[in-house]
Amino acid sequence: MKLTIERIGHLGDGVAQGPDGSVFVPGVLPGEEVEVDGSVVRIVTPSVDRKKPPCVHARTCGGCLMQHASDAFVEGWKTGIVRGALAGQGLEAAFRPTVTSPPQSRRRATLAARKTKGGALVGFHARGSDVIIPVPNCQLLHPDLVATFPALEALVRIGGSRSTEVDLTVTRSLAGPDVAVQGGKEIDAQMRLELARLAESHGIARLTWGGEVIALRTAPMQRFGAALVSPPPGAFLQATAEGEAALLAGVREAVGGAKRIVDLFAGCGTFSLPLSEQAEVLAVEGEAAMTAALEKGWRNAQGLKRVTVETRDLFRRPMEPDELKGVDAVVIDPPRAGAEAQVACLAASKVPVIAAVSCNPVTFARDARVLVAAGWKIDWVQVVDQFRWSSHVELVARLSRQ
């Protein structure tokens, strides 16, 4: 079947009109003529935006979707996703230039693994499959993460299974790899000893197995501004250092010279701690382990203004307008579901400025519509693409009360 690709959908597939309606085709670009025979796609007329994938695993690995497209095309596509989400809520905004993280910059990833008859498989799933594709030459991950593969394979040989998969969350820290394992065998005394020896021999800073810390060679520190923080195992961390820096720069610009800031969904202090160089910050987060790490990082740092930490479920108990009296700016970085209840309270508050960070343009637009209806304005939006070659989109925006 010969098709002409009309556009790229939100998940990265090309969309064309077939005899029975829309047809979704992977690995293509708008304007391309293609021939589709089952799962085989042949490019008849390539787009000027088509390029050779930089990674040798691109055809088989499902970790990246858009390596066949130019950077300029991907940038425009992701900006279009955000514009479309805003337009769907009747909104528009001025867009700042997109900031894209470079190749080989992902400092945190969850890899799939399985024990095999001859050893272990560690990598990403093939697209739409449970087949694990080894990626020794991955162009997405930071080289320090790729260097952990021998250690990860050894972990799986000790504690993995041939019948079930193991999830390996690996984070680059200042002290070495921080590894959290889920789905492995139930641990016993002998296995505990073997894993501890492996962590020592491979320089793993911290090894967590099923939520239990098995080995802590040294605290896996992350730097947030002037503070050093040891996040709890598996805690949220921005995917790249470059992406985090871009989001922080946008947040700093949005809050301006604010002297009293509330940071909602504060995590381990990605924004709270750098902002405390200029302002007093109330950091609110639902996970107690994260707030404890944030507070400890602040107490051990020098030259920062006061950071007050509160553990609070903002979905069940959002900060009310009267609690936000006297606050100069709010930073909000909710999970993908957005923050409907908290945004309703912000809409009714007198806070003059909001720095909004989002990993989901759809829920960002939904929440922004509530604020705009209450008299706020979206001053600008900046797309930050730290999930390079994927369909994932992040952004930072400034909203001000009119």
Short mmCIF file of C-alpha atoms in Angstrom, two decimals:
data_model
loop_
_atom_site.label_atom_id
_atom_site.label_comp_id
_atom_site.label_asym_id
_atom_site.label_seq_id
_atom_site.Cartn_x
_atom_site.Cartn_y
_atom_site.Cartn_z
CA MET A 1 0.00 0.00 0.00
CA LYS A 2 1.42 3.39 -1.02
CA LEU A 3 0.78 6.27 1.39
CA THR A 4 1.70 9.94 1.79
CA ILE A 5 2.49 10.94 5.37
CA GLU A 6 0.48 13.99 6.40
CA ARG A 7 1.75 14.66 9.90
CA ILE A 8 3.43 13.18 12.96
CA GLY A 9 1.18 12.24 15.88
CA HIS A 10 1.94 12.99 19.55
CA LEU A 11 3.53 9.54 20.03
CA GLY A 12 5.90 9.88 17.06
CA ASP A 13 4.07 7.83 14.43
CA GLY A 14 3.36 9.24 10.99
CA VAL A 15 -0.32 9.66 10.12
CA ALA A 16 -1.62 9.01 6.59
CA GLN A 17 -5.02 8.48 5.04
CA GLY A 18 -5.58 4.90 3.93
CA PRO A 19 -8.59 3.37 2.16
CA ASP A 20 -10.27 2.63 5.50
CA GLY A 21 -9.24 5.73 7.46
CA SER A 22 -6.13 6.90 9.27
CA VAL A 23 -3.02 4.73 9.11
CA PHE A 24 -0.19 5.06 11.64
CA VAL A 25 3.33 4.40 10.34
CA PRO A 26 6.48 4.41 12.51
CA GLY A 27 9.80 5.91 11.46
CA VAL A 28 8.51 8.36 8.86
CA LEU A 29 8.20 12.13 8.38
CA PRO A 30 5.56 14.48 6.92
CA GLY A 31 5.50 14.66 3.13
CA GLU A 32 7.19 11.31 2.63
CA GLU A 33 5.73 8.78 0.23
CA VAL A 34 6.03 5.29 1.65
CA GLU A 35 5.07 1.74 0.78
CA VAL A 36 3.70 -0.31 3.65
CA ASP A 37 3.52 -4.09 3.53
CA GLY A 38 2.51 -5.39 6.95
CA SER A 39 5.26 -4.30 9.35
CA VAL A 40 7.70 -3.44 6.53
CA VAL A 41 7.91 0.25 5.59
CA ARG A 42 9.88 1.40 2.54
CA ILE A 43 10.59 5.08 2.04
CA VAL A 44 9.86 5.99 -1.59
CA THR A 45 10.34 9.76 -1.39
CA PRO A 46 12.36 10.85 1.68
CA SER A 47 11.84 14.16 3.47
CA VAL A 48 14.56 16.82 3.48
CA ASP A 49 14.39 16.48 7.28
CA ARG A 50 15.34 12.78 7.17
CA LYS A 51 18.82 11.97 8.48
CA LYS A 52 20.83 8.88 9.24
CA PRO A 53 20.22 7.79 12.85
CA PRO A 54 23.35 8.43 14.93
CA CYS A 55 22.89 5.22 16.93
CA VAL A 56 23.50 1.73 15.54
CA HIS A 57 20.64 0.42 17.70
CA ALA A 58 18.03 2.82 16.28
CA ARG A 59 16.26 0.25 14.07
CA THR A 60 15.71 -2.30 16.83
CA CYS A 61 15.71 -0.41 20.14
CA GLY A 62 12.51 1.22 21.34
CA GLY A 63 14.31 3.74 23.56
CA CYS A 64 14.34 6.42 20.84
CA LEU A 65 11.64 7.23 18.29
CA MET A 66 12.92 10.20 16.29
CA GLN A 67 16.57 9.62 15.45
CA HIS A 68 15.64 9.64 11.77
CA ALA A 69 14.56 13.31 11.98
CA SER A 70 16.62 16.50 11.99
CA ASP A 71 16.95 18.41 15.25
CA ALA A 72 15.09 21.35 13.71
CA PHE A 73 12.15 19.14 12.78
CA VAL A 74 11.92 17.59 16.27
CA GLU A 75 12.13 21.02 17.87
CA GLY A 76 9.27 22.32 15.71
CA TRP A 77 7.22 19.15 16.29
CA LYS A 78 7.51 19.36 20.08
CA THR A 79 6.74 23.08 20.12
CA GLY A 80 3.70 22.27 17.99
CA ILE A 81 2.53 19.72 20.57
CA VAL A 82 2.55 22.42 23.27
CA ARG A 83 0.88 25.00 21.00
CA GLY A 84 -1.78 22.44 20.12
CA ALA A 85 -2.45 21.62 23.78
CA LEU A 86 -2.87 25.33 24.57
CA ALA A 87 -5.08 25.91 21.53
CA GLY A 88 -7.28 23.03 22.68
CA GLN A 89 -8.02 25.09 25.81
CA GLY A 90 -8.49 28.32 23.85
CA LEU A 91 -5.08 29.66 24.91
CA GLU A 92 -1.99 30.99 23.17
CA ALA A 93 1.39 32.18 24.36
CA ALA A 94 4.72 33.60 23.26
CA PHE A 95 7.33 30.85 22.92
CA ARG A 96 10.98 31.14 23.89
CA PRO A 97 13.61 29.19 21.88
CA THR A 98 13.67 25.48 22.71
CA VAL A 99 16.58 24.10 24.74
CA THR A 100 17.53 20.55 23.71
CA SER A 101 19.87 18.34 25.74
CA PRO A 102 22.84 16.99 23.76
CA PRO A 103 23.35 13.32 22.87
CA GLN A 104 24.83 11.07 25.56
CA SER A 105 23.52 13.26 28.36
CA ARG A 106 20.83 11.19 30.11
CA ARG A 107 22.01 10.76 33.68
CA ARG A 108 19.11 8.60 34.84
CA ALA A 109 17.38 5.70 33.09
CA THR A 110 15.40 2.56 33.86
CA LEU A 111 16.72 -0.43 31.94
CA ALA A 112 15.08 -3.82 31.46
CA ALA A 113 17.08 -6.94 32.25
CA ARG A 114 16.70 -10.69 32.24
CA LYS A 115 18.95 -13.57 33.23
CA THR A 116 19.85 -15.87 30.34
CA LYS A 117 21.34 -19.32 30.05
CA GLY A 118 24.72 -17.85 29.25
CA GLY A 119 24.65 -14.64 31.31
CA ALA A 120 22.33 -11.63 31.28
CA LEU A 121 20.60 -9.21 28.91
CA VAL A 122 20.46 -5.50 29.85
CA GLY A 123 18.98 -2.81 27.63
CA PHE A 124 15.74 -1.26 26.38
CA HIS A 125 12.67 -2.99 25.01
CA ALA A 126 12.13 -3.20 21.28
CA ARG A 127 9.24 -0.96 20.28
CA GLY A 128 5.89 -2.51 21.23
CA SER A 129 7.60 -5.67 22.46
CA ASP A 130 8.95 -7.32 25.60
CA VAL A 131 12.14 -8.29 23.74
CA ILE A 132 15.19 -6.70 25.41
CA ILE A 133 17.68 -5.06 23.04
CA PRO A 134 21.25 -4.64 24.41
CA VAL A 135 22.53 -1.10 23.72
CA PRO A 136 26.31 -1.07 24.33
CA ASN A 137 26.75 1.93 22.00
CA CYS A 138 23.73 3.92 23.22
CA GLN A 139 23.82 7.56 22.06
CA LEU A 140 21.19 8.63 24.58
CA LEU A 141 22.76 7.65 27.90
CA HIS A 142 25.66 9.45 29.52
CA PRO A 143 28.88 7.44 29.04
CA ASP A 144 29.06 6.94 32.82
CA LEU A 145 25.75 5.05 32.68
CA VAL A 146 26.88 2.94 29.73
CA ALA A 147 30.00 2.10 31.74
CA THR A 148 27.79 0.50 34.42
CA PHE A 149 26.51 -2.21 32.04
CA PRO A 150 29.06 -4.87 33.14
CA ALA A 151 28.07 -4.27 36.77
CA LEU A 152 24.37 -4.43 35.90
CA GLU A 153 24.83 -7.69 34.01
CA ALA A 154 26.66 -9.12 37.02
CA LEU A 155 23.80 -8.01 39.31
CA VAL A 156 21.27 -9.77 37.10
CA ARG A 157 23.33 -12.97 37.01
CA ILE A 158 23.27 -13.01 40.82
CA GLY A 159 19.70 -11.93 41.49
CA GLY A 160 17.78 -12.12 38.23
CA SER A 161 15.55 -14.81 36.78
CA ARG A 162 15.09 -16.36 33.35
CA SER A 163 11.30 -16.27 33.81
CA THR A 164 10.76 -12.64 34.86
CA GLU A 165 12.25 -9.26 34.04
CA VAL A 166 14.22 -7.06 36.38
CA ASP A 167 13.99 -3.25 36.30
CA LEU A 168 17.27 -1.42 36.88
CA THR A 169 17.05 2.29 37.65
CA VAL A 170 20.54 3.75 37.28
CA THR A 171 21.39 7.31 38.24
CA ARG A 172 24.68 9.10 37.75
CA SER A 173 25.75 10.75 41.01
CA LEU A 174 28.82 12.71 42.07
CA ALA A 175 30.02 9.60 43.93
CA GLY A 176 29.33 7.02 41.21
CA PRO A 177 26.32 5.04 40.01
CA ASP A 178 23.22 4.83 42.21
CA VAL A 179 21.40 1.59 41.32
CA ALA A 180 17.87 0.60 42.39
CA VAL A 181 16.61 -2.88 41.45
CA GLN A 182 12.99 -4.04 41.29
CA GLY A 183 11.68 -7.48 40.37
CA GLY A 184 14.70 -9.55 41.35
CA LYS A 185 14.87 -12.66 43.52
CA GLU A 186 13.98 -12.50 47.17
CA ILE A 187 17.21 -11.69 48.94
CA ASP A 188 18.92 -14.06 51.41
CA ALA A 189 22.11 -13.82 53.44
CA GLN A 190 24.37 -15.31 50.76
CA MET A 191 22.93 -13.14 48.01
CA ARG A 192 23.21 -10.06 50.22
CA LEU A 193 26.90 -10.77 50.69
CA GLU A 194 27.48 -11.34 46.96
CA LEU A 195 25.67 -8.11 46.03
CA ALA A 196 27.62 -6.07 48.59
CA ARG A 197 30.91 -7.43 47.23
CA LEU A 198 29.81 -6.65 43.68
CA ALA A 199 28.87 -3.08 44.60
CA GLU A 200 32.29 -2.57 46.14
CA SER A 201 34.23 -4.11 43.25
CA HIS A 202 32.31 -2.13 40.60
CA GLY A 203 32.30 1.19 42.45
CA ILE A 204 28.52 1.40 42.90
CA ALA A 205 27.80 4.23 45.33
CA ARG A 206 24.50 2.76 46.54
CA LEU A 207 22.71 -0.46 45.68
CA THR A 208 19.04 -0.83 46.56
CA TRP A 209 17.20 -4.12 46.08
CA GLY A 210 13.40 -4.15 46.27
CA GLY A 211 13.44 -0.92 48.28
CA GLU A 212 16.10 -2.13 50.75
CA VAL A 213 19.57 -0.57 50.73
CA ILE A 214 21.97 -3.50 50.35
CA ALA A 215 25.20 -1.56 49.98
CA LEU A 216 26.09 2.07 50.67
CA ARG A 217 29.70 2.55 49.68
CA THR A 218 29.30 6.33 49.76
CA ALA A 219 26.34 8.72 49.66
CA PRO A 220 25.18 9.27 46.03
CA MET A 221 25.16 13.06 46.09
CA GLN A 222 23.52 15.47 43.65
CA ARG A 223 24.32 19.18 43.54
CA PHE A 224 21.43 21.65 43.64
CA GLY A 225 22.98 25.11 43.61
CA ALA A 226 25.29 25.45 46.62
CA ALA A 227 23.80 22.40 48.35
CA LEU A 228 24.67 18.72 48.10
CA VAL A 229 21.74 16.33 48.48
CA SER A 230 21.56 12.54 48.74
CA PRO A 231 18.14 11.68 47.26
CA PRO A 232 16.33 8.56 48.51
CA PRO A 233 16.57 5.49 46.25
CA GLY A 234 14.63 5.93 43.01
CA ALA A 235 13.76 9.56 43.79
CA PHE A 236 12.79 11.89 40.96
CA LEU A 237 15.67 13.70 39.27
CA GLN A 238 15.61 15.76 36.08
CA ALA A 239 16.79 13.52 33.24
CA THR A 240 19.83 15.58 32.20
CA ALA A 241 22.01 18.17 33.90
CA GLU A 242 21.53 20.45 30.88
CA GLY A 243 17.75 20.09 31.06
CA GLU A 244 17.74 20.85 34.77
CA ALA A 245 19.89 23.94 34.18
CA ALA A 246 17.49 25.20 31.50
CA LEU A 247 14.43 24.67 33.68
CA LEU A 248 16.15 26.37 36.62
CA ALA A 249 17.16 29.34 34.45
CA GLY A 250 13.54 29.70 33.33
CA VAL A 251 12.27 29.48 36.92
CA ARG A 252 14.82 32.05 38.10
CA GLU A 253 13.78 34.46 35.36
CA ALA A 254 10.10 33.91 36.07
CA VAL A 255 10.30 34.63 39.82
CA GLY A 256 12.62 37.60 39.27
CA GLY A 257 13.59 39.34 42.51
CA ALA A 258 11.04 37.53 44.69
CA LYS A 259 12.08 37.37 48.35
CA ARG A 260 9.43 34.89 49.59
CA ILE A 261 8.87 31.84 47.41
CA VAL A 262 6.73 28.73 47.80
CA ASP A 263 7.97 25.68 45.86
CA LEU A 264 5.15 23.16 45.35
CA PHE A 265 5.98 19.51 44.53
CA ALA A 266 9.52 20.43 45.55
CA GLY A 267 11.06 16.96 45.34
CA CYS A 268 14.57 16.92 46.79
CA GLY A 269 15.17 20.63 46.16
CA THR A 270 15.92 21.00 42.44
CA PHE A 271 14.53 24.54 42.53
CA SER A 272 14.16 25.27 46.27
CA LEU A 273 17.83 25.08 47.09
CA PRO A 274 19.21 27.23 44.25
CA LEU A 275 16.41 29.78 44.80
CA SER A 276 17.31 30.01 48.50
CA GLU A 277 20.46 31.83 47.43
CA GLN A 278 18.20 34.88 46.93
CA ALA A 279 14.96 34.20 48.79
CA GLU A 280 13.33 32.48 51.75
CA VAL A 281 11.65 29.33 50.45
CA LEU A 282 8.85 27.12 51.71
CA ALA A 283 9.38 23.73 50.03
CA VAL A 284 6.29 21.48 49.99
CA GLU A 285 6.49 17.84 48.90
CA GLY A 286 4.39 14.75 49.52
CA GLU A 287 7.22 12.23 50.04
CA ALA A 288 8.79 12.43 53.50
CA ALA A 289 12.07 10.85 52.37
CA MET A 290 12.50 13.61 49.78
CA THR A 291 11.73 16.45 52.19
CA ALA A 292 14.20 14.95 54.69
CA ALA A 293 16.91 14.84 52.02
CA LEU A 294 16.13 18.41 50.98
CA GLU A 295 16.27 19.72 54.56
CA LYS A 296 19.54 17.92 55.29
CA GLY A 297 21.07 19.35 52.13
CA TRP A 298 20.04 22.86 53.15
CA ARG A 299 21.37 22.49 56.72
CA ASN A 300 24.76 21.30 55.45
CA ALA A 301 25.14 24.11 52.90
CA GLN A 302 26.61 27.54 53.54
CA GLY A 303 25.27 30.99 52.68
CA LEU A 304 21.66 30.09 51.92
CA LYS A 305 18.57 31.87 53.18
CA ARG A 306 15.99 29.97 55.22
CA VAL A 307 14.31 26.96 53.63
CA THR A 308 11.30 25.63 55.50
CA VAL A 309 10.20 22.13 54.56
CA GLU A 310 6.70 20.69 54.77
CA THR A 311 5.65 17.13 53.93
CA ARG A 312 2.14 17.43 52.52
CA ASP A 313 -0.04 15.67 49.96
CA LEU A 314 -0.94 18.56 47.67
CA PHE A 315 -3.53 16.48 45.82
CA ARG A 316 -5.55 15.84 48.98
CA ARG A 317 -4.62 19.01 50.86
CA PRO A 318 -3.51 21.80 48.53
CA MET A 319 -2.14 25.05 49.94
CA GLU A 320 -5.06 27.41 50.43
CA PRO A 321 -5.11 31.06 49.35
CA ASP A 322 -4.79 32.33 52.93
CA GLU A 323 -1.62 30.23 53.36
CA LEU A 324 -0.10 32.03 50.38
CA LYS A 325 -0.55 35.55 51.76
CA GLY A 326 2.62 37.62 51.48
CA VAL A 327 4.24 35.20 49.02
CA ASP A 328 6.03 36.91 46.12
CA ALA A 329 6.14 33.92 43.75
CA VAL A 330 5.14 30.27 43.51
CA VAL A 331 7.04 27.52 41.71
CA ILE A 332 4.96 24.48 40.80
CA ASP A 333 6.30 21.29 39.20
CA PRO A 334 3.58 18.61 39.47
CA PRO A 335 3.69 15.06 38.10
CA ARG A 336 2.10 14.19 34.74
CA ALA A 337 -1.42 14.32 36.16
CA GLY A 338 -1.05 18.05 36.77
CA ALA A 339 -2.41 19.77 39.88
CA GLU A 340 -6.09 20.65 39.49
CA ALA A 341 -6.86 21.13 43.19
CA GLN A 342 -3.71 23.16 43.86
CA VAL A 343 -4.17 25.31 40.75
CA ALA A 344 -7.73 26.15 41.82
CA CYS A 345 -6.29 27.49 45.08
CA LEU A 346 -3.57 29.42 43.27
CA ALA A 347 -6.19 30.95 40.99
CA ALA A 348 -7.98 32.34 44.04
CA SER A 349 -4.78 33.62 45.69
CA LYS A 350 -3.07 37.01 45.48
CA VAL A 351 0.31 35.59 44.46
CA PRO A 352 1.61 37.83 41.66
CA VAL A 353 3.79 35.34 39.75
CA ILE A 354 3.84 31.60 39.07
CA ALA A 355 6.76 29.70 37.54
CA ALA A 356 5.15 26.55 36.14
CA VAL A 357 7.20 23.51 35.17
CA SER A 358 5.43 20.63 33.44
CA CYS A 359 6.19 17.26 31.86
CA ASN A 360 2.73 17.03 30.25
CA PRO A 361 1.54 19.78 27.87
CA VAL A 362 -2.06 18.55 28.08
CA THR A 363 -2.41 18.91 31.85
CA PHE A 364 -0.35 22.12 31.80
CA ALA A 365 -2.82 23.64 29.33
CA ARG A 366 -5.79 22.40 31.35
CA ASP A 367 -4.42 23.96 34.54
CA ALA A 368 -3.33 27.16 32.76
CA ARG A 369 -6.89 27.64 31.50
CA VAL A 370 -8.10 27.77 35.12
CA LEU A 371 -5.56 30.47 35.94
CA VAL A 372 -6.27 32.50 32.80
CA ALA A 373 -10.02 32.38 33.54
CA ALA A 374 -9.21 33.81 36.99
CA GLY A 375 -7.31 36.77 35.54
CA TRP A 376 -3.82 35.42 34.95
CA LYS A 377 -1.74 35.77 31.79
CA ILE A 378 0.76 33.35 30.27
CA ASP A 379 3.74 35.64 29.74
CA TRP A 380 5.89 33.06 27.94
CA VAL A 381 6.52 29.35 27.47
CA GLN A 382 9.82 27.58 26.84
CA VAL A 383 10.07 23.97 25.69
CA VAL A 384 12.92 22.07 27.33
CA ASP A 385 13.68 18.84 25.47
CA GLN A 386 15.75 16.69 27.81
CA PHE A 387 14.19 13.45 26.55
CA ARG A 388 15.94 13.73 23.22
CA TRP A 389 14.57 11.68 20.29
CA SER A 390 11.44 10.73 22.26
CA SER A 391 7.84 11.97 22.18
CA HIS A 392 8.20 13.36 25.70
CA VAL A 393 7.88 17.15 26.09
CA GLU A 394 8.74 19.34 29.07
CA LEU A 395 8.33 23.06 29.54
CA VAL A 396 8.71 26.00 31.87
CA ALA A 397 6.33 28.97 31.76
CA ARG A 398 5.74 32.26 33.52
CA LEU A 399 2.23 33.32 34.52
CA SER A 400 1.40 36.65 36.11
CA ARG A 401 -1.71 38.02 37.74
CA GLN A 402 -3.16 40.89 35.73
#
